[in-house]
PDB file of C-alpha atoms in Angstrom:
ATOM      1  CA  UNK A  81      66.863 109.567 103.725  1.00 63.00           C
ATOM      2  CA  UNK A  82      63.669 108.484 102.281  1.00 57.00           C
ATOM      3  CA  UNK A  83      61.036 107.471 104.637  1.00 64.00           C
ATOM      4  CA  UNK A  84      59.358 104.288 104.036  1.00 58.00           C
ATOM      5  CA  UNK A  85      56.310 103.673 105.136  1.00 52.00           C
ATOM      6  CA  UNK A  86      53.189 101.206 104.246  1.00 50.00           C
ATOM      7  CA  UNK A  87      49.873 101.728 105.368  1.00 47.00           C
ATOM      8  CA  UNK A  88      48.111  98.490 103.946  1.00 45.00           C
ATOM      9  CA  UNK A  89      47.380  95.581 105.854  1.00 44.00           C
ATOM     10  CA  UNK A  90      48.044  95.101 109.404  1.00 50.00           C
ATOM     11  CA  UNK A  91      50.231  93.237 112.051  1.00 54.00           C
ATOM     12  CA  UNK A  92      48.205  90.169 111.527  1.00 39.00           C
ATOM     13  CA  UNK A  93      48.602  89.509 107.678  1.00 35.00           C
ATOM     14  CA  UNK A  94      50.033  86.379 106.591  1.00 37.00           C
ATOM     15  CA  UNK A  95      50.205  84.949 110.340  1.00 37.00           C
ATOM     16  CA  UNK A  96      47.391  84.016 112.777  1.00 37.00           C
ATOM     17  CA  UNK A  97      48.560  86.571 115.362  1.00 37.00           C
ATOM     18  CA  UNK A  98      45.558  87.782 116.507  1.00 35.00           C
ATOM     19  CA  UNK A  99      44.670  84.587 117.570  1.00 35.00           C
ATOM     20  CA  UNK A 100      47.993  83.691 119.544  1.00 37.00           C
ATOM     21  CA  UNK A 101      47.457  87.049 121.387  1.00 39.00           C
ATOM     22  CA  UNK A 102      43.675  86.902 121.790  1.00 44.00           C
ATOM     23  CA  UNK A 103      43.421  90.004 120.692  1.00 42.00           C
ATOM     24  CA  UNK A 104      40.645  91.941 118.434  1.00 43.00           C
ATOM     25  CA  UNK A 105      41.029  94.678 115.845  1.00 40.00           C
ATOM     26  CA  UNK A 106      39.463  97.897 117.143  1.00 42.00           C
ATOM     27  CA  UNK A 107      37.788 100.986 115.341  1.00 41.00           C
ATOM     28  CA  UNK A 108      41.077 102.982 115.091  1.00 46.00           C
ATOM     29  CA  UNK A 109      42.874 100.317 113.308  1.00 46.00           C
ATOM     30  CA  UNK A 110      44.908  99.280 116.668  1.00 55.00           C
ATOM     31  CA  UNK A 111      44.659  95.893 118.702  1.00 56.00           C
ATOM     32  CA  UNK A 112      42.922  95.187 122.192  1.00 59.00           C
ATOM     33  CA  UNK A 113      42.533  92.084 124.404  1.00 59.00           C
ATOM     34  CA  UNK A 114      39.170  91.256 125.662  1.00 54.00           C
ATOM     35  CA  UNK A 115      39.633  92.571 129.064  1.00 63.00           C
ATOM     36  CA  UNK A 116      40.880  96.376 127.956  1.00 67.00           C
ATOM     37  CA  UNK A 117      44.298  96.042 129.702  1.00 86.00           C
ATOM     38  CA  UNK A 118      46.231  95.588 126.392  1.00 93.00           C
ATOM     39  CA  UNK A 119      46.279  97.882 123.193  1.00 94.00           C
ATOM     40  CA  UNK A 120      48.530  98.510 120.818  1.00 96.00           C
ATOM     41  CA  UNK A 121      47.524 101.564 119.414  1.00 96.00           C
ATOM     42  CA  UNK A 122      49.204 101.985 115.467  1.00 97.00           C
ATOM     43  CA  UNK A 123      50.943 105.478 115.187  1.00 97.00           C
ATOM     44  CA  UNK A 124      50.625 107.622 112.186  1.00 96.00           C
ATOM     45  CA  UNK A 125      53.583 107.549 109.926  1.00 92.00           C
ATOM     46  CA  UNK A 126      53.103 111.658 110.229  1.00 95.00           C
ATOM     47  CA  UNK A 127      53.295 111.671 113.932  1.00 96.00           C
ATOM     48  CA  UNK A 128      56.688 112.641 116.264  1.00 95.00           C
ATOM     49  CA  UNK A 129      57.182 109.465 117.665  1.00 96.00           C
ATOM     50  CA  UNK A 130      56.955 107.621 114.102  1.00 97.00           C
ATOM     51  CA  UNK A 131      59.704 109.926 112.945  1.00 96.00           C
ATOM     52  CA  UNK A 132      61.901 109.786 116.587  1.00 97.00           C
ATOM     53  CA  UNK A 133      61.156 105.966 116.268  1.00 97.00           C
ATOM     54  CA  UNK A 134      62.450 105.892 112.325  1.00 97.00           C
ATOM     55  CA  UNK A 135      65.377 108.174 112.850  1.00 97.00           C
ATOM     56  CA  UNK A 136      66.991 106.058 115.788  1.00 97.00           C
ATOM     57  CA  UNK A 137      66.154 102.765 113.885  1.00 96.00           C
ATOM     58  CA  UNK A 138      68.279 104.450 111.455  1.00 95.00           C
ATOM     59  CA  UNK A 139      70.914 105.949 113.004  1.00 95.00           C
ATOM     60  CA  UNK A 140      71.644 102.690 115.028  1.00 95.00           C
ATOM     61  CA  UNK A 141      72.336 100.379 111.935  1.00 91.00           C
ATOM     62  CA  UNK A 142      75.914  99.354 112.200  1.00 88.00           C
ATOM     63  CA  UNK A 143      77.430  96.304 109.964  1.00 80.00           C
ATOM     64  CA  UNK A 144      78.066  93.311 112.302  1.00 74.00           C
ATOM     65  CA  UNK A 145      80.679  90.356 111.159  1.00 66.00           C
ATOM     66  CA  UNK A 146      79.006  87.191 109.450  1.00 65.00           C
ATOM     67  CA  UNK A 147      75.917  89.540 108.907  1.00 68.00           C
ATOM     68  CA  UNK A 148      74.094  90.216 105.977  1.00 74.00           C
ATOM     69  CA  UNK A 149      74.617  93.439 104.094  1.00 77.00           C
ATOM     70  CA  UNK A 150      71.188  96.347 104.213  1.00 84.00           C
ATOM     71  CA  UNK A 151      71.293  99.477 103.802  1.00 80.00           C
ATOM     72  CA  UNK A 152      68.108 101.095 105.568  1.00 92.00           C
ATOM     73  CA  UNK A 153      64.594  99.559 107.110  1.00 94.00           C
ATOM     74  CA  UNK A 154      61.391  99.664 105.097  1.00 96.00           C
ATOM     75  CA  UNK A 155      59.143 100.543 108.096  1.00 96.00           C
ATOM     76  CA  UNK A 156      55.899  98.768 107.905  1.00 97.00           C
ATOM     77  CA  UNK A 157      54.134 100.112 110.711  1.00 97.00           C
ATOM     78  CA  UNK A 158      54.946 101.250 114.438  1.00 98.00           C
ATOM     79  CA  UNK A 159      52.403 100.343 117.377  1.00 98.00           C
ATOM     80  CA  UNK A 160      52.919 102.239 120.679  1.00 97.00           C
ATOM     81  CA  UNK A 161      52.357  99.391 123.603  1.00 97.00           C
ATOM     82  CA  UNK A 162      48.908  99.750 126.330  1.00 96.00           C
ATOM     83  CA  UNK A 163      49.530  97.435 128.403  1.00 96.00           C
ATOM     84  CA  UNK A 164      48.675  98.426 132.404  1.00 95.00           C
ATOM     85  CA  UNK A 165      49.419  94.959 134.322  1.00 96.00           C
ATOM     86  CA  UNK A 166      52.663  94.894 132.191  1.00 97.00           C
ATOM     87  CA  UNK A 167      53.549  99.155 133.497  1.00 96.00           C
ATOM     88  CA  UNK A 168      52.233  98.330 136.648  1.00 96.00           C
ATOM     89  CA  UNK A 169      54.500  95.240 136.936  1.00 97.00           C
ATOM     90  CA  UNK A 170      57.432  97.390 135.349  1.00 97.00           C
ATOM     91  CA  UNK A 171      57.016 100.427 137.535  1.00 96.00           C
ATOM     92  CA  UNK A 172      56.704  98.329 141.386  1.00 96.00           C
ATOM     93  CA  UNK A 173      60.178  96.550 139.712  1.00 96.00           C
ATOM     94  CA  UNK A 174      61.198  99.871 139.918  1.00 94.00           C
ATOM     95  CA  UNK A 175      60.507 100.687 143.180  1.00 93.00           C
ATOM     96  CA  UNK A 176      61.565  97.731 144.525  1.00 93.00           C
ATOM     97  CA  UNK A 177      64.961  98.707 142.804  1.00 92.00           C
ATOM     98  CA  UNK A 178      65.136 102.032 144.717  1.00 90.00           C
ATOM     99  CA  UNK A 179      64.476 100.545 148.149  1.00 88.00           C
ATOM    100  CA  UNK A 180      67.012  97.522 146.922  1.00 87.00           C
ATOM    101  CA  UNK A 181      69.316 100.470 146.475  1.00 84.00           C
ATOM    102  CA  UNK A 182      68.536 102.426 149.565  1.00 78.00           C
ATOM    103  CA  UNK A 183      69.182  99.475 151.680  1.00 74.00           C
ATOM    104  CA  UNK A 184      72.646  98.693 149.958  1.00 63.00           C
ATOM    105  CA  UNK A 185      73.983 102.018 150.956  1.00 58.00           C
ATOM    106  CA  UNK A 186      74.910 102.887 147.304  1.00 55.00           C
ATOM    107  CA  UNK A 187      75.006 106.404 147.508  1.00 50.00           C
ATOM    108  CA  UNK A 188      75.935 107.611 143.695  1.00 49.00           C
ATOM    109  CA  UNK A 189      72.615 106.576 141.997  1.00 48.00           C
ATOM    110  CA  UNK A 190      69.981 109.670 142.693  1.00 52.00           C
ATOM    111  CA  UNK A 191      67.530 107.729 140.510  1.00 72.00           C
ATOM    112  CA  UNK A 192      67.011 104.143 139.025  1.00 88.00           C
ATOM    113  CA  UNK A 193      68.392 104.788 135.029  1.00 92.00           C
ATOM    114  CA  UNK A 194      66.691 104.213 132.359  1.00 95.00           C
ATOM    115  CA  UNK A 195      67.158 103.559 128.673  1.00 96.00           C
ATOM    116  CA  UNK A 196      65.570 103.233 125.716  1.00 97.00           C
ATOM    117  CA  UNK A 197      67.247 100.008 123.919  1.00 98.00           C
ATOM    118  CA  UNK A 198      66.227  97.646 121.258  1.00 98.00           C
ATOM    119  CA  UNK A 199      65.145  93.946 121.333  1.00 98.00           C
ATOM    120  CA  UNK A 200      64.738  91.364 118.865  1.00 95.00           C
ATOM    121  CA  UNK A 201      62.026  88.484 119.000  1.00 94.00           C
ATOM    122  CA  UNK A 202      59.917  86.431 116.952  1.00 93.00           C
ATOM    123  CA  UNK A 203      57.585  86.507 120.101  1.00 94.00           C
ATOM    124  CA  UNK A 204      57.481  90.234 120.073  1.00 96.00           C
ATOM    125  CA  UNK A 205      53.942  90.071 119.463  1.00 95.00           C
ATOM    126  CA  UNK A 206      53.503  88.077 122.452  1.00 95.00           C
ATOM    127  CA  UNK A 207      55.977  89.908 124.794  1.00 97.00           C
ATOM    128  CA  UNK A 208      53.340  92.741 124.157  1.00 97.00           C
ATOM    129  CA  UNK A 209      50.412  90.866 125.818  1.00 95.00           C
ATOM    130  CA  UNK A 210      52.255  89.108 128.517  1.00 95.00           C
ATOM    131  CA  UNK A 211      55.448  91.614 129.174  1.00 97.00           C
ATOM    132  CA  UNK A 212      59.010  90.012 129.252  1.00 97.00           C
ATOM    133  CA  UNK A 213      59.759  86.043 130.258  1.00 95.00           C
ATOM    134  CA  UNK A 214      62.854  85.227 131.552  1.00 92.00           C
ATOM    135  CA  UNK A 215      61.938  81.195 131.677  1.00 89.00           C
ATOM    136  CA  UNK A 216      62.524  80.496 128.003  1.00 85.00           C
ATOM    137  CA  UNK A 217      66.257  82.076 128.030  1.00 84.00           C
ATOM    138  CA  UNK A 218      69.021  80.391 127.614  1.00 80.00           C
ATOM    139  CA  UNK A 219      71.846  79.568 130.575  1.00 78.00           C
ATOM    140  CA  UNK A 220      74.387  78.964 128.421  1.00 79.00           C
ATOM    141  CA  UNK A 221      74.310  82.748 126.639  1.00 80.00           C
ATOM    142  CA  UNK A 222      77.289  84.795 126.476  1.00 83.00           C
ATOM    143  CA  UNK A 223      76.153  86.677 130.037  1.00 88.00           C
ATOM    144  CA  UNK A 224      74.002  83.375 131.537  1.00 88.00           C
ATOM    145  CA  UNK A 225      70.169  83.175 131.515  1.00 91.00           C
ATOM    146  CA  UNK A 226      69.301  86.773 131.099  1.00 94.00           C
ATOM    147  CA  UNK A 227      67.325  88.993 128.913  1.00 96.00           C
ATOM    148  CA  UNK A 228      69.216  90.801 126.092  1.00 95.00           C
ATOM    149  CA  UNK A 229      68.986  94.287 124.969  1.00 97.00           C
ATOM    150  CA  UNK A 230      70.817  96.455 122.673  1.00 96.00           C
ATOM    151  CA  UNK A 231      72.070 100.245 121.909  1.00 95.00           C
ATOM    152  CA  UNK A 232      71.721  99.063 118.052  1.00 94.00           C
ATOM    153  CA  UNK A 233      68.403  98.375 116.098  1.00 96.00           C
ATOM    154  CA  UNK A 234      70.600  96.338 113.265  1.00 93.00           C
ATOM    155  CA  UNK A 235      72.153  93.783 116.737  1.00 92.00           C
ATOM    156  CA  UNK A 236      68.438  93.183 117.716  1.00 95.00           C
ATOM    157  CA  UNK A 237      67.876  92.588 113.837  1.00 93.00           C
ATOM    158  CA  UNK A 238      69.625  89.618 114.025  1.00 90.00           C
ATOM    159  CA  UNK A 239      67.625  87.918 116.232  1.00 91.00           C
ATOM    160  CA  UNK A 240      63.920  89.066 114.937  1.00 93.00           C
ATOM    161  CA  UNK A 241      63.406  85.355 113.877  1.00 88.00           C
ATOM    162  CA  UNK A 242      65.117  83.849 116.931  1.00 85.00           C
ATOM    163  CA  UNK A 243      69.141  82.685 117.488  1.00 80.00           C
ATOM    164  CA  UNK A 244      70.156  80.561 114.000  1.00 76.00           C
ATOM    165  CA  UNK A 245      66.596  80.492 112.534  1.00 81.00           C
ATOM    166  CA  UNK A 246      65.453  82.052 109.152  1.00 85.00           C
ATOM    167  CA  UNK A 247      62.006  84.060 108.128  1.00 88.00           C
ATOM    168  CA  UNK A 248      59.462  81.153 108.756  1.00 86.00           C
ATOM    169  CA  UNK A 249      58.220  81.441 104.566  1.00 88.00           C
ATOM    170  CA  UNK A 250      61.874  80.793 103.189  1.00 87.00           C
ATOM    171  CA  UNK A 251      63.593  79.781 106.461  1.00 85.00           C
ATOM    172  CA  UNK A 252      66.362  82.311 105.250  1.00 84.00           C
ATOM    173  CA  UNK A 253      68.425  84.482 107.136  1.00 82.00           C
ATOM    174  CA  UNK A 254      68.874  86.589 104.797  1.00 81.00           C
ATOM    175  CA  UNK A 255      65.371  86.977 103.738  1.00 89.00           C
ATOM    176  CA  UNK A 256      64.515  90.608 102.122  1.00 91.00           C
ATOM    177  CA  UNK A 257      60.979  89.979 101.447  1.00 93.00           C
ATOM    178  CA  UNK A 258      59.573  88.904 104.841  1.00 94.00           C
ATOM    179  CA  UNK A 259      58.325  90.857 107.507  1.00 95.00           C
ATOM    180  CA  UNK A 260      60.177  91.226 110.939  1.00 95.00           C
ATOM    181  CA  UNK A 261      58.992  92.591 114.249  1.00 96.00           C
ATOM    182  CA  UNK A 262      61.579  94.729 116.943  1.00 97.00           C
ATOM    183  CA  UNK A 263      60.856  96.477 119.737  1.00 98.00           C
ATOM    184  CA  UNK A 264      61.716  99.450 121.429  1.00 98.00           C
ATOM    185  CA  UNK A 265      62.173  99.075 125.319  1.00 98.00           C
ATOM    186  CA  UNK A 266      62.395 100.829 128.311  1.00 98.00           C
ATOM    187  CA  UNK A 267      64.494  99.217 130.611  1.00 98.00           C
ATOM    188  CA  UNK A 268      65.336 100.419 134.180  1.00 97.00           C
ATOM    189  CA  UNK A 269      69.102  99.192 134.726  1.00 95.00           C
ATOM    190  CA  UNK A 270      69.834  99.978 138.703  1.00 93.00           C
ATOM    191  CA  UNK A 271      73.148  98.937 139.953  1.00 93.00           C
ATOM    192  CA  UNK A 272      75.094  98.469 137.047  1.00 93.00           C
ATOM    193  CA  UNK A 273      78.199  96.093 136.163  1.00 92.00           C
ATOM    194  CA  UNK A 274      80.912  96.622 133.401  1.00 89.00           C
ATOM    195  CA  UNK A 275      82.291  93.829 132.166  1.00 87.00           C
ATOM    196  CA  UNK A 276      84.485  92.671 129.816  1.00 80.00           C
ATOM    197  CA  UNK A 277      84.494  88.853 130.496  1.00 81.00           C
ATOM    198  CA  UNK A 278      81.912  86.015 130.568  1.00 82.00           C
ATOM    199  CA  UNK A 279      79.410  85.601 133.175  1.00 85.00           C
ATOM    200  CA  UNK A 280      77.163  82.880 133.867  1.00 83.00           C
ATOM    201  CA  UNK A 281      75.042  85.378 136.270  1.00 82.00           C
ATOM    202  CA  UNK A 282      75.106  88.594 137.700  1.00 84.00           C
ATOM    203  CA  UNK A 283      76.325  89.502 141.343  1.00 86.00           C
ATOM    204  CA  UNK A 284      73.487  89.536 143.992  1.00 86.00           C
ATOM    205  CA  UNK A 285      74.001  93.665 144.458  1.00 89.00           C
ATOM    206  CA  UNK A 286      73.741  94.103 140.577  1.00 93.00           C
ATOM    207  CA  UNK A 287      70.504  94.574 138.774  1.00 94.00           C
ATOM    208  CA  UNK A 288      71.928  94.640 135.293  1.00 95.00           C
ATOM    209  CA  UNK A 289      75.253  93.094 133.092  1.00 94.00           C
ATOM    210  CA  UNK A 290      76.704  95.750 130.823  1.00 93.00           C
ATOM    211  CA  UNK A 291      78.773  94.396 128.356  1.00 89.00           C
ATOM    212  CA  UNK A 292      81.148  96.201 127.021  1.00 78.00           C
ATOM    213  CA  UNK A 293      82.142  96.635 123.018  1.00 71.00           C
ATOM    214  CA  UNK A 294      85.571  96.291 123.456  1.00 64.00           C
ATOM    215  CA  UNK A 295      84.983  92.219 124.087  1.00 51.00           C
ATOM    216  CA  UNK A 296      85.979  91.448 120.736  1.00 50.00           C
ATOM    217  CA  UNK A 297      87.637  88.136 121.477  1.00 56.00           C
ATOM    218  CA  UNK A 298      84.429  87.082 122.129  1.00 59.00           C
ATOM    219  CA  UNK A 299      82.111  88.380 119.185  1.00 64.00           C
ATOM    220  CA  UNK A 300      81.447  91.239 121.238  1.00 73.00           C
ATOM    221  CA  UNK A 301      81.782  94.729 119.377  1.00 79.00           C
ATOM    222  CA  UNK A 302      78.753  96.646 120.149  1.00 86.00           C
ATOM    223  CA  UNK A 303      77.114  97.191 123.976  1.00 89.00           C
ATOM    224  CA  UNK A 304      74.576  94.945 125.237  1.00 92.00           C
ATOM    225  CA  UNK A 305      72.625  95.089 128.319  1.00 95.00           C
ATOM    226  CA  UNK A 306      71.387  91.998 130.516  1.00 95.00           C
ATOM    227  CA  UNK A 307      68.900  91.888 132.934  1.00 96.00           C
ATOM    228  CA  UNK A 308      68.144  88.831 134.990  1.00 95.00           C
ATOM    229  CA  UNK A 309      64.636  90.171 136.337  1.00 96.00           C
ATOM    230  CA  UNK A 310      61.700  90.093 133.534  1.00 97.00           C
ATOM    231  CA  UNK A 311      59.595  92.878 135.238  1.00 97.00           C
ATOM    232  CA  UNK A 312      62.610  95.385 134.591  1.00 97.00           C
ATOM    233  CA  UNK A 313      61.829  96.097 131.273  1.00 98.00           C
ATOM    234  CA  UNK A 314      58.583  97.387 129.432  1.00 98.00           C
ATOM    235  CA  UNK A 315      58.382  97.033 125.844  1.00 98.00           C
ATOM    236  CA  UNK A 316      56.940 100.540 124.656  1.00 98.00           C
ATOM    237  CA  UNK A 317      56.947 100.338 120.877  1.00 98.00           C
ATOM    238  CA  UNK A 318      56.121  97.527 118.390  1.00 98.00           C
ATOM    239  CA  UNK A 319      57.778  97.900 115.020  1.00 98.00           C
ATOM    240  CA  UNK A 320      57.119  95.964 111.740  1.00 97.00           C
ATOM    241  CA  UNK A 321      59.869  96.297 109.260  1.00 97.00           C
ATOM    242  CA  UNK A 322      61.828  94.645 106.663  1.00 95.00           C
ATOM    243  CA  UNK A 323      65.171  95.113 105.527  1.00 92.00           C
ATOM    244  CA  UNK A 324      66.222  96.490 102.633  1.00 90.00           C
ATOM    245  CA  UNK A 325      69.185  95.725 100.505  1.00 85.00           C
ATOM    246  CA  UNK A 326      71.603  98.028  99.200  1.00 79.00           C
ATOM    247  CA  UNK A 327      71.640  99.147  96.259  1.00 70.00           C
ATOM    248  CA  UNK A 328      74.148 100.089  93.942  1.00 58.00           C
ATOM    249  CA  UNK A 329      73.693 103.687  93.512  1.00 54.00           C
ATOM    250  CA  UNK A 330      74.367 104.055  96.818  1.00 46.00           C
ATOM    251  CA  UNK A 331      77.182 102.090  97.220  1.00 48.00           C
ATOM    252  CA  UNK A 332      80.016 104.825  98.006  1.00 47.00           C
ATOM    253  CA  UNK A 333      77.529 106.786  99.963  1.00 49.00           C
ATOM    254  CA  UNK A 334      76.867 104.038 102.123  1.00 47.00           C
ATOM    255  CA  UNK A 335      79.923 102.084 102.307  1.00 45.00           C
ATOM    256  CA  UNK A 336      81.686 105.810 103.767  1.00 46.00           C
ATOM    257  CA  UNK A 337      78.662 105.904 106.029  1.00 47.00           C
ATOM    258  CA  UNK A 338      79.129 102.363 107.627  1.00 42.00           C
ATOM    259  CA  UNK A 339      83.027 103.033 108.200  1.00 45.00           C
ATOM    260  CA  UNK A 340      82.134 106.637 110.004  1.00 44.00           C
ATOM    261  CA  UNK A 341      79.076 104.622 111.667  1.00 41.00           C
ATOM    262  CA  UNK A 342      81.450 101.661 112.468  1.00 39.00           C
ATOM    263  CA  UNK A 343      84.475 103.912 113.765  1.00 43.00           C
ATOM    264  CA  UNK A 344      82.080 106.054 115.588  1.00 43.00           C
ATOM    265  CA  UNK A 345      80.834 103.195 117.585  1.00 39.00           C
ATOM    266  CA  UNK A 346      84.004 101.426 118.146  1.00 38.00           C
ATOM    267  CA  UNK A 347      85.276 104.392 119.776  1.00 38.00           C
ATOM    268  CA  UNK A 348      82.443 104.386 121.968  1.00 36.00           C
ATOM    269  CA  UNK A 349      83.272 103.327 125.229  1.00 31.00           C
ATOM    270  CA  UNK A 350      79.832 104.279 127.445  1.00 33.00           C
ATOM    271  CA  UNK A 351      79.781 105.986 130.446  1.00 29.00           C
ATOM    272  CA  UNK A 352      77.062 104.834 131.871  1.00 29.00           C
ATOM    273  CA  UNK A 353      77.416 106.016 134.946  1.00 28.00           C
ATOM    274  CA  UNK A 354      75.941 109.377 133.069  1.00 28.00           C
ATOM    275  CA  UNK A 355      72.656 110.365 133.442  1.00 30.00           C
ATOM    276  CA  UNK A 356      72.387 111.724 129.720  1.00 34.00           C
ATOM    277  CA  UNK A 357      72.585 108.103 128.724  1.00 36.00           C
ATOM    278  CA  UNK A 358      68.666 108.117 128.864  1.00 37.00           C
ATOM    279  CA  UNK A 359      68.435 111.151 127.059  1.00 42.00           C
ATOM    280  CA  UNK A 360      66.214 110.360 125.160  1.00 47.00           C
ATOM    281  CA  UNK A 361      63.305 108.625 126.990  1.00 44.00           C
ATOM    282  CA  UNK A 362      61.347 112.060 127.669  1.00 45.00           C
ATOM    283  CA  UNK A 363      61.510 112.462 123.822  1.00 65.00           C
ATOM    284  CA  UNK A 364      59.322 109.467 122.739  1.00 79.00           C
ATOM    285  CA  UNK A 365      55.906 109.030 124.540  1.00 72.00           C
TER     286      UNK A 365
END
């Protein structure tokens, strides 16, 4: 697959970004706030985690119903997160997670799990600066007022310009020419629990909702992970993007891709008990 890439401009053209995150442009192209605690630090489209980054964008696109039809991601430009009161918040969640653990007597986790998984906002920007809110979510989602992740870059596409909105130029959904920001999480899951049902809120032992694909009565065909704490994720990558149609010439190629994409995924029923399930969060810094 062709890699797209565009080095002109930056993560502030056509918006007033930079002002919304009080941020300033530094000498190596990246961003910083005032007080040096935040950076996001632009990665060359040469370097390992640019390619780890575009190959899982990539190999995560799966065709959802009602959704509009792309074929690949024109990557704009990837930003790997500084943020040190947002780690520091993410790492004591962590430890408070163990101890939570310890003092439940759960004796099968050896270590709190974690995953590298997708999110979609159009306050990505700001989740950067400030790390995760949990206030603005809403209680009457699918799995209650929690904070959504998912195993697929093209699920958290959907919601790059929020739940029902369109690109803020066109106010279309299905908007080729616009800009859209993702990011790439790591998120520590704990005490885990498998559902296939509703729920309103998770369980006072459980630190994270796991909802399984097989939900399909419910729109549900693709995992998605909930967390009801907002210090139990840490958004490690930034990634500007658009989507890109698909073209004709590549219309068998593709179309036998989706269906081995699509049957590989609905035949994926995750153990997550399994440790490999975060086997890739030594691979990208």
């Amino acid at each position: 697959m062709k890699r797209r890439s565009s080095r002109k401009g930056n993560l502030s053209s056509g918006s007033n970004s930079s002002k919304k995150c009080r941020v300033s442009i530094t000498g190596d192209g990246g961003y910083k706030d005032s007080k040096g605690c935040f950076k996001l630090e632009e990665l060359s489209h040469t370097s390992g985690d640019y390619n780890l980054i575009f190959d899982k964008m990539h190999k995560t696109i799966v065709q959802h119903q009602n959704d509009i039809p792309f074929s690949e991601y024109n990557i704009l430009q990837v930003f790997r997160v500084h943020n040190s009161i947002v780690k520091e918040r993410y790492e004591q969640r962590r430890k408070q997670m163990t101890s939570e653990i310890t003092k439940d007597g759960t004796n099968c986790y050896s270590y709190i799990e974690e995953m590298r998984l997708w999110h979609g906002s159009p306050y990505a920007e700001k989740i950067c600066e400030t790390g995760f809110n949990l206030q603005p979510s809403n209680p009457n989602g699918l799995f209650g007022k929690g904070i959504y992740f998912a195993e697929h870059s093209s699920k958290s596409n959907q919601y790059s310009w929020g739940v029902g909105r369109g690109c803020p130029q066109h106010s279309k959904t299905a908007c080729y020419d616009c800009p859209r920001l993702m990011l790439l999480c790591k998120v520590s899951l704990g005490r885990k629990l498998l559902t296939q049902n509703a729920v309103k809120a998770a369980p006072s032992n459980v630190d994270t909702v796991v909802a399984r694909p097989e939900v399909i009565n419910m729109g549900l065909r693709y995992p998605e992970y909930i967390i009801y704490n907002q210090d139990q994720a840490y958004p490690s990558h930034l990634i500007k993007y658009k989507i890109m149609p698909v073209r004709c010439n590549e219309c068998d190629s593709l179309g036998q891709q989706i269906q081995k994409t699509k049957a590989d995924a609905d035949s994926h029923v995750p153990n997550i008990c399994l440790p490999d399930e975060a086997k890739d969060i030594c691979t990208i810094s």
